Amino acid sequence: MSQDSHAPIEDKLKSAIQWIPTLREEIGRVIVGQHYLVDRLLVGLLANGHVLLEGVPGLAKTLSIRTLATATAADFKRIQFTPDLLPADIIGTLIYSPKENTFHTRKGPIFANLILADEINRAPAKVQSALLEAMQEHQVTIGDETYPLPEPFLVLATENPIDQEGTYPLPEAQVDRFMLKLKVGYPSKADERAILDRMSSTAPNLNVNAVTTLTAISEARTLVNEVYVDPKIRDYIVDLILATRDPATYNLKLGQYIQFGASPRATISLTLAAKAWALMQGRAYVIPQDIKEIGMDVLRHRVIPSYEAEAEEITSEDLVSSIFDAVPVP
């Protein structure tokens, strides 16, 4: 299929994502720089994928998510994860009424469109696991009843680097449910100066206007499915995932450094994220550069380094980069 044949579809896609530049601009009124972070949040929004943000405190992770929720007019709930948090504090619980001699369901903050799980790794594993059913099935079970969550439903979580005091590692089953894991770094010198000029006030202006609707986002999500992925690109995605499990097949001497490779969920996530990224570029088809652009964010938390890799200070990012360098591009 030629690229010219996508022209009618691209016209329809471009009209459906006209809100994206406006949304970027509105978020930029509060968030200085962090274009990488904002663009990946938009990928998660379009591809219906949860996003995990890792970075030291003070990098506007929480503020970015709160600003995104306000600018999209989404029903937003913030959950502060602490060591004494209970699963019922997130999903809800049954409350007994002595007067009526019955139990009533009290729904938790999980019942919203955008959930900010703030400092998610400051709570123990049993609390983090309360999100598993919600993230995968978009539903919550309280007692004997199962309740659907509102659509769209997205978990945007922040975490501190694991070596910081008072943090718990996230269970692998939960980490795999995040489509993207972002590493948020320090701003540049120019951005730091802009932050100083804008925020060094006892009452900085953080007002944000709603510039799009959940309906427009849902329509754009539907169009993500129409983005074309050539069979050669699909094979390239599968080769990348298989290379994380069996590196020797791709002439990579990384077997001793990889404890676990990426799951089939990674294959799906990489495809959807690449389609969303192509859509954001105004294209109705995926190119290999889209895979490379978004691939690290999809795979860095799914390729688990072995003890040998940790001993030699080889990170998951190093392993993923080696795989991208070795697997032939179509």
Tab-separated table of C-alpha atoms in Angstrom:
chain	number	residue	atom	x	y	z
A	1	MET	CA	0.000	0.000	0.000
A	2	SER	CA	1.474	3.317	-1.075
A	3	GLN	CA	1.708	6.314	1.204
A	4	ASP	CA	-0.427	8.326	-1.254
A	5	SER	CA	-3.346	5.968	-0.638
A	6	HIS	CA	-3.392	7.142	2.979
A	7	ALA	CA	-4.097	10.772	2.028
A	8	PRO	CA	-7.918	10.653	2.566
A	9	ILE	CA	-7.420	8.929	5.917
A	10	GLU	CA	-4.776	11.450	6.936
A	11	ASP	CA	-7.173	14.317	6.279
A	12	LYS	CA	-9.676	12.698	8.614
A	13	LEU	CA	-6.996	12.006	11.239
A	14	LYS	CA	-5.650	15.555	11.158
A	15	SER	CA	-9.111	17.000	11.763
A	16	ALA	CA	-9.607	14.602	14.672
A	17	ILE	CA	-6.400	15.643	16.448
A	18	GLN	CA	-6.639	19.394	16.020
A	19	TRP	CA	-6.950	19.638	19.807
A	20	ILE	CA	-3.441	18.254	20.421
A	21	PRO	CA	-1.428	21.445	19.612
A	22	THR	CA	-3.914	23.492	21.654
A	23	LEU	CA	-3.602	21.063	24.551
A	24	ARG	CA	0.204	21.193	24.383
A	25	GLU	CA	0.077	24.993	24.437
A	26	GLU	CA	-2.324	25.077	27.391
A	27	ILE	CA	-0.177	22.661	29.408
A	28	GLY	CA	2.869	24.772	28.487
A	29	ARG	CA	1.296	27.737	30.276
A	30	VAL	CA	2.029	25.904	33.531
A	31	ILE	CA	4.702	23.306	32.721
A	32	VAL	CA	8.029	24.702	31.508
A	33	GLY	CA	9.838	22.462	29.023
A	34	GLN	CA	9.236	18.728	29.671
A	35	HIS	CA	8.130	18.230	26.044
A	36	TYR	CA	9.167	14.571	26.246
A	37	LEU	CA	6.934	14.060	29.277
A	38	VAL	CA	3.912	15.863	27.821
A	39	ASP	CA	4.137	14.050	24.472
A	40	ARG	CA	4.293	10.639	26.167
A	41	LEU	CA	1.308	11.483	28.336
A	42	LEU	CA	-0.576	12.255	25.134
A	43	VAL	CA	0.520	8.903	23.675
A	44	GLY	CA	-0.925	7.166	26.724
A	45	LEU	CA	-4.122	9.162	26.369
A	46	LEU	CA	-4.511	8.239	22.684
A	47	ALA	CA	-3.405	4.613	22.968
A	48	ASN	CA	-5.448	3.900	26.111
A	49	GLY	CA	-2.313	2.944	28.023
A	50	HIS	CA	-1.314	3.608	31.618
A	51	VAL	CA	1.842	5.637	32.208
A	52	LEU	CA	4.463	5.377	34.963
A	53	LEU	CA	6.706	8.396	35.621
A	54	GLU	CA	9.968	7.969	37.499
A	55	GLY	CA	12.106	10.846	38.685
A	56	VAL	CA	13.428	12.573	41.778
A	57	PRO	CA	11.006	14.866	43.632
A	58	GLY	CA	10.416	18.362	42.301
A	59	LEU	CA	10.358	17.720	38.536
A	60	ALA	CA	6.657	18.636	38.039
A	61	LYS	CA	5.492	15.039	37.556
A	62	THR	CA	2.394	15.482	39.694
A	63	LEU	CA	1.730	18.972	38.379
A	64	SER	CA	1.930	17.759	34.767
A	65	ILE	CA	-0.693	15.078	35.337
A	66	ARG	CA	-2.992	17.413	37.262
A	67	THR	CA	-2.658	20.018	34.495
A	68	LEU	CA	-3.447	17.408	31.821
A	69	ALA	CA	-6.592	16.370	33.685
A	70	THR	CA	-7.806	19.958	33.992
A	71	ALA	CA	-7.066	20.766	30.340
A	72	THR	CA	-9.046	17.713	29.158
A	73	ALA	CA	-12.026	18.297	31.493
A	74	ALA	CA	-11.604	14.779	32.837
A	75	ASP	CA	-12.957	13.477	36.123
A	76	PHE	CA	-9.744	13.440	38.137
A	77	LYS	CA	-8.769	11.822	41.441
A	78	ARG	CA	-5.422	11.929	43.208
A	79	ILE	CA	-4.372	9.090	45.509
A	80	GLN	CA	-1.372	9.731	47.740
A	81	PHE	CA	0.321	6.389	48.358
A	82	THR	CA	1.701	5.983	51.889
A	83	PRO	CA	2.945	2.977	53.900
A	84	ASP	CA	-0.297	2.813	55.936
A	85	LEU	CA	-2.650	2.925	52.916
A	86	LEU	CA	-5.077	0.002	52.549
A	87	PRO	CA	-6.521	-1.531	49.353
A	88	ALA	CA	-10.014	-0.466	50.465
A	89	ASP	CA	-8.796	3.148	50.505
A	90	ILE	CA	-8.331	2.861	46.732
A	91	ILE	CA	-11.080	0.643	45.347
A	92	GLY	CA	-13.705	1.091	48.071
A	93	THR	CA	-15.314	-1.222	50.593
A	94	LEU	CA	-18.574	-2.536	52.028
A	95	ILE	CA	-20.079	-0.532	54.891
A	96	TYR	CA	-22.484	-2.242	57.294
A	97	SER	CA	-25.663	-0.375	58.197
A	98	PRO	CA	-27.014	-1.604	61.578
A	99	LYS	CA	-30.298	0.210	61.010
A	100	GLU	CA	-31.043	-1.595	57.746
A	101	ASN	CA	-29.034	-4.721	58.604
A	102	THR	CA	-27.389	-4.629	55.163
A	103	PHE	CA	-24.068	-3.768	53.569
A	104	HIS	CA	-23.699	-0.742	51.291
A	105	THR	CA	-20.925	-0.227	48.772
A	106	ARG	CA	-18.759	2.828	49.232
A	107	LYS	CA	-16.774	3.360	46.043
A	108	GLY	CA	-13.179	4.527	46.312
A	109	PRO	CA	-11.308	7.217	44.371
A	110	ILE	CA	-10.459	4.706	41.635
A	111	PHE	CA	-13.821	5.576	40.020
A	112	ALA	CA	-12.623	8.443	37.837
A	113	ASN	CA	-11.301	9.016	34.306
A	114	LEU	CA	-7.755	10.002	35.255
A	115	ILE	CA	-6.158	8.562	38.374
A	116	LEU	CA	-2.982	10.098	39.726
A	117	ALA	CA	-1.270	7.417	41.809
A	118	ASP	CA	1.225	9.727	43.487
A	119	GLU	CA	4.470	8.188	44.756
A	120	ILE	CA	3.037	4.744	44.078
A	121	ASN	CA	6.136	2.948	45.350
A	122	ARG	CA	5.811	4.411	48.844
A	123	ALA	CA	3.087	1.857	49.628
A	124	PRO	CA	3.660	-1.894	50.111
A	125	ALA	CA	2.887	-4.480	47.438
A	126	LYS	CA	-0.581	-5.447	48.734
A	127	VAL	CA	-1.769	-1.870	48.189
A	128	GLN	CA	-0.125	-1.529	44.785
A	129	SER	CA	-1.784	-4.800	43.760
A	130	ALA	CA	-5.205	-3.254	44.409
A	131	LEU	CA	-4.788	-1.552	41.031
A	132	LEU	CA	-4.187	-4.753	39.026
A	133	GLU	CA	-7.791	-5.581	38.137
A	134	ALA	CA	-8.654	-1.941	37.504
A	135	MET	CA	-5.701	-1.390	35.159
A	136	GLN	CA	-6.203	-4.539	33.090
A	137	GLU	CA	-9.972	-5.126	33.040
A	138	HIS	CA	-11.208	-1.577	33.745
A	139	GLN	CA	-13.373	-2.927	36.528
A	140	VAL	CA	-13.261	-3.310	40.307
A	141	THR	CA	-14.619	-6.097	42.507
A	142	ILE	CA	-15.960	-5.056	45.915
A	143	GLY	CA	-17.389	-7.943	47.910
A	144	ASP	CA	-19.408	-10.099	45.509
A	145	GLU	CA	-20.108	-7.317	43.030
A	146	THR	CA	-18.045	-6.183	40.053
A	147	TYR	CA	-18.314	-2.544	39.008
A	148	PRO	CA	-17.168	-1.140	35.635
A	149	LEU	CA	-14.932	1.911	35.747
A	150	PRO	CA	-15.764	5.064	33.769
A	151	GLU	CA	-14.332	5.379	30.265
A	152	PRO	CA	-11.829	6.565	29.378
A	153	PHE	CA	-9.898	5.229	32.370
A	154	LEU	CA	-6.198	5.914	32.767
A	155	VAL	CA	-3.750	5.434	35.630
A	156	LEU	CA	-0.909	7.931	35.620
A	157	ALA	CA	1.511	7.015	38.386
A	158	THR	CA	4.617	8.701	39.750
A	159	GLU	CA	7.412	6.973	41.596
A	160	ASN	CA	10.679	7.953	43.196
A	161	PRO	CA	13.900	6.163	42.195
A	162	ILE	CA	13.975	2.802	43.941
A	163	ASP	CA	17.149	3.567	45.863
A	164	GLN	CA	15.475	6.399	47.776
A	165	GLU	CA	14.554	5.831	51.408
A	166	GLY	CA	11.036	4.602	52.094
A	167	THR	CA	10.325	3.067	48.675
A	168	TYR	CA	9.082	-0.407	47.784
A	169	PRO	CA	9.682	-2.120	44.432
A	170	LEU	CA	6.559	-2.461	42.283
A	171	PRO	CA	5.398	-6.044	41.576
A	172	GLU	CA	6.408	-7.196	38.088
A	173	ALA	CA	2.761	-7.991	37.238
A	174	GLN	CA	1.825	-4.395	37.938
A	175	VAL	CA	4.787	-2.811	36.180
A	176	ASP	CA	3.921	-4.787	33.033
A	177	ARG	CA	0.449	-3.226	33.009
A	178	PHE	CA	1.938	0.210	32.374
A	179	MET	CA	2.194	0.823	28.639
A	180	LEU	CA	4.959	3.402	29.125
A	181	LYS	CA	7.558	4.068	31.780
A	182	LEU	CA	9.098	7.521	31.524
A	183	LYS	CA	12.382	8.640	33.036
A	184	VAL	CA	11.925	12.313	33.893
A	185	GLY	CA	15.191	14.257	34.070
A	186	TYR	CA	16.282	17.669	35.221
A	187	PRO	CA	15.386	20.704	33.068
A	188	SER	CA	17.929	22.521	30.907
A	189	LYS	CA	19.534	25.774	32.044
A	190	ALA	CA	17.122	27.855	29.955
A	191	ASP	CA	14.105	25.940	31.281
A	192	GLU	CA	15.385	26.238	34.848
A	193	ARG	CA	15.604	30.015	34.429
A	194	ALA	CA	12.085	30.100	32.969
A	195	ILE	CA	10.832	28.077	35.944
A	196	LEU	CA	12.467	30.573	38.287
A	197	ASP	CA	10.846	33.525	36.524
A	198	ARG	CA	7.415	31.922	36.395
A	199	MET	CA	7.184	30.087	39.717
A	200	SER	CA	9.179	32.132	42.226
A	201	SER	CA	6.058	33.589	43.786
A	202	THR	CA	4.050	32.790	46.886
A	203	ALA	CA	1.029	32.343	44.599
A	204	PRO	CA	2.152	31.268	41.089
A	205	ASN	CA	-0.466	31.292	38.352
A	206	LEU	CA	-1.424	27.644	37.778
A	207	ASN	CA	-4.817	28.276	36.198
A	208	VAL	CA	-5.581	26.023	33.241
A	209	ASN	CA	-8.566	26.054	30.895
A	210	ALA	CA	-10.274	22.983	29.478
A	211	VAL	CA	-9.367	23.002	25.778
A	212	THR	CA	-10.753	19.627	24.700
A	213	THR	CA	-13.307	17.062	25.781
A	214	LEU	CA	-13.347	13.371	26.608
A	215	THR	CA	-15.550	12.868	23.556
A	216	ALA	CA	-12.876	14.303	21.251
A	217	ILE	CA	-10.236	12.108	22.908
A	218	SER	CA	-12.426	9.008	22.509
A	219	GLU	CA	-12.913	9.798	18.802
A	220	ALA	CA	-9.159	10.161	18.324
A	221	ARG	CA	-8.628	6.840	20.119
A	222	THR	CA	-10.944	5.161	17.630
A	223	LEU	CA	-8.914	6.581	14.754
A	224	VAL	CA	-5.695	5.178	16.226
A	225	ASN	CA	-7.002	1.802	15.081
A	226	GLU	CA	-7.036	3.061	11.470
A	227	VAL	CA	-3.324	3.873	11.453
A	228	TYR	CA	-1.721	1.422	9.038
A	229	VAL	CA	1.088	-0.896	10.143
A	230	ASP	CA	2.847	-2.628	7.261
A	231	PRO	CA	3.498	-6.379	7.682
A	232	LYS	CA	7.261	-5.693	7.587
A	233	ILE	CA	6.843	-3.221	10.465
A	234	ARG	CA	4.815	-5.823	12.378
A	235	ASP	CA	7.598	-8.362	11.854
A	236	TYR	CA	10.107	-5.762	13.079
A	237	ILE	CA	8.119	-5.279	16.286
A	238	VAL	CA	7.936	-9.033	16.884
A	239	ASP	CA	11.690	-9.386	16.231
A	240	LEU	CA	12.437	-6.688	18.812
A	241	ILE	CA	10.329	-8.437	21.452
A	242	LEU	CA	11.763	-11.878	20.674
A	243	ALA	CA	15.278	-10.463	20.893
A	244	THR	CA	14.613	-9.576	24.549
A	245	ARG	CA	13.775	-13.239	25.253
A	246	ASP	CA	16.312	-15.039	23.059
A	247	PRO	CA	19.123	-12.613	22.205
A	248	ALA	CA	21.376	-15.334	20.737
A	249	THR	CA	18.966	-15.788	17.809
A	250	TYR	CA	19.791	-12.216	16.789
A	251	ASN	CA	23.561	-12.600	17.324
A	252	LEU	CA	23.412	-10.758	20.632
A	253	LYS	CA	25.534	-11.925	23.547
A	254	LEU	CA	23.130	-10.632	26.164
A	255	GLY	CA	21.607	-13.867	27.468
A	256	GLN	CA	23.450	-13.768	30.788
A	257	TYR	CA	22.372	-10.165	31.360
A	258	ILE	CA	18.599	-10.593	30.830
A	259	GLN	CA	16.631	-12.314	33.557
A	260	PHE	CA	13.225	-11.839	31.935
A	261	GLY	CA	12.332	-10.571	28.481
A	262	ALA	CA	9.301	-8.606	27.361
A	263	SER	CA	5.853	-10.209	27.474
A	264	PRO	CA	3.268	-10.406	24.660
A	265	ARG	CA	1.648	-7.389	26.305
A	266	ALA	CA	4.778	-5.479	25.279
A	267	THR	CA	4.171	-6.429	21.639
A	268	ILE	CA	0.664	-5.001	21.798
A	269	SER	CA	1.781	-1.908	23.712
A	270	LEU	CA	4.619	-1.136	21.301
A	271	THR	CA	2.279	-1.390	18.321
A	272	LEU	CA	-0.429	0.797	19.862
A	273	ALA	CA	2.062	3.383	21.124
A	274	ALA	CA	3.731	3.583	17.693
A	275	LYS	CA	0.347	4.057	16.035
A	276	ALA	CA	-0.536	6.827	18.482
A	277	TRP	CA	2.864	8.464	17.914
A	278	ALA	CA	2.370	8.328	14.122
A	279	LEU	CA	-1.077	9.868	14.547
A	280	MET	CA	0.406	12.704	16.597
A	281	GLN	CA	2.785	13.382	13.700
A	282	GLY	CA	-0.202	13.638	11.355
A	283	ARG	CA	0.524	10.324	9.608
A	284	ALA	CA	-1.880	7.463	8.914
A	285	TYR	CA	0.927	4.891	8.780
A	286	VAL	CA	3.758	3.755	11.062
A	287	ILE	CA	7.409	4.007	10.029
A	288	PRO	CA	10.383	2.307	11.738
A	289	GLN	CA	11.428	5.594	13.325
A	290	ASP	CA	8.131	5.631	15.249
A	291	ILE	CA	9.076	2.290	16.793
A	292	LYS	CA	12.502	3.582	17.764
A	293	GLU	CA	11.102	6.858	19.068
A	294	ILE	CA	8.688	5.229	21.499
A	295	GLY	CA	10.308	1.801	21.966
A	296	MET	CA	12.513	2.638	24.951
A	297	ASP	CA	9.531	3.910	26.943
A	298	VAL	CA	7.623	0.695	26.211
A	299	LEU	CA	10.461	-1.733	26.957
A	300	ARG	CA	12.662	-0.226	29.697
A	301	HIS	CA	10.479	-1.623	32.493
A	302	ARG	CA	9.785	-4.948	30.778
A	303	VAL	CA	13.363	-6.102	30.208
A	304	ILE	CA	14.579	-7.215	33.637
A	305	PRO	CA	18.386	-7.239	34.066
A	306	SER	CA	19.997	-10.238	35.748
A	307	TYR	CA	22.269	-10.150	38.784
A	308	GLU	CA	25.262	-10.304	36.443
A	309	ALA	CA	24.043	-7.192	34.645
A	310	GLU	CA	23.548	-5.341	37.928
A	311	ALA	CA	27.031	-6.380	39.044
A	312	GLU	CA	28.476	-4.906	35.856
A	313	GLU	CA	26.186	-1.828	36.115
A	314	ILE	CA	24.342	-2.700	32.916
A	315	THR	CA	20.852	-1.187	32.983
A	316	SER	CA	17.679	-2.197	31.193
A	317	GLU	CA	18.129	0.874	28.967
A	318	ASP	CA	21.563	-0.412	27.922
A	319	LEU	CA	20.062	-3.779	27.018
A	320	VAL	CA	17.170	-2.267	25.048
A	321	SER	CA	19.543	0.046	23.161
A	322	SER	CA	21.732	-2.920	22.195
A	323	ILE	CA	18.673	-4.778	20.902
A	324	PHE	CA	17.521	-1.813	18.805
A	325	ASP	CA	21.023	-1.517	17.338
A	326	ALA	CA	21.199	-5.206	16.454
A	327	VAL	CA	17.740	-5.986	15.033
A	328	PRO	CA	17.619	-5.101	11.287
A	329	VAL	CA	15.298	-2.228	10.375
A	330	PRO	CA	12.908	-3.007	7.482
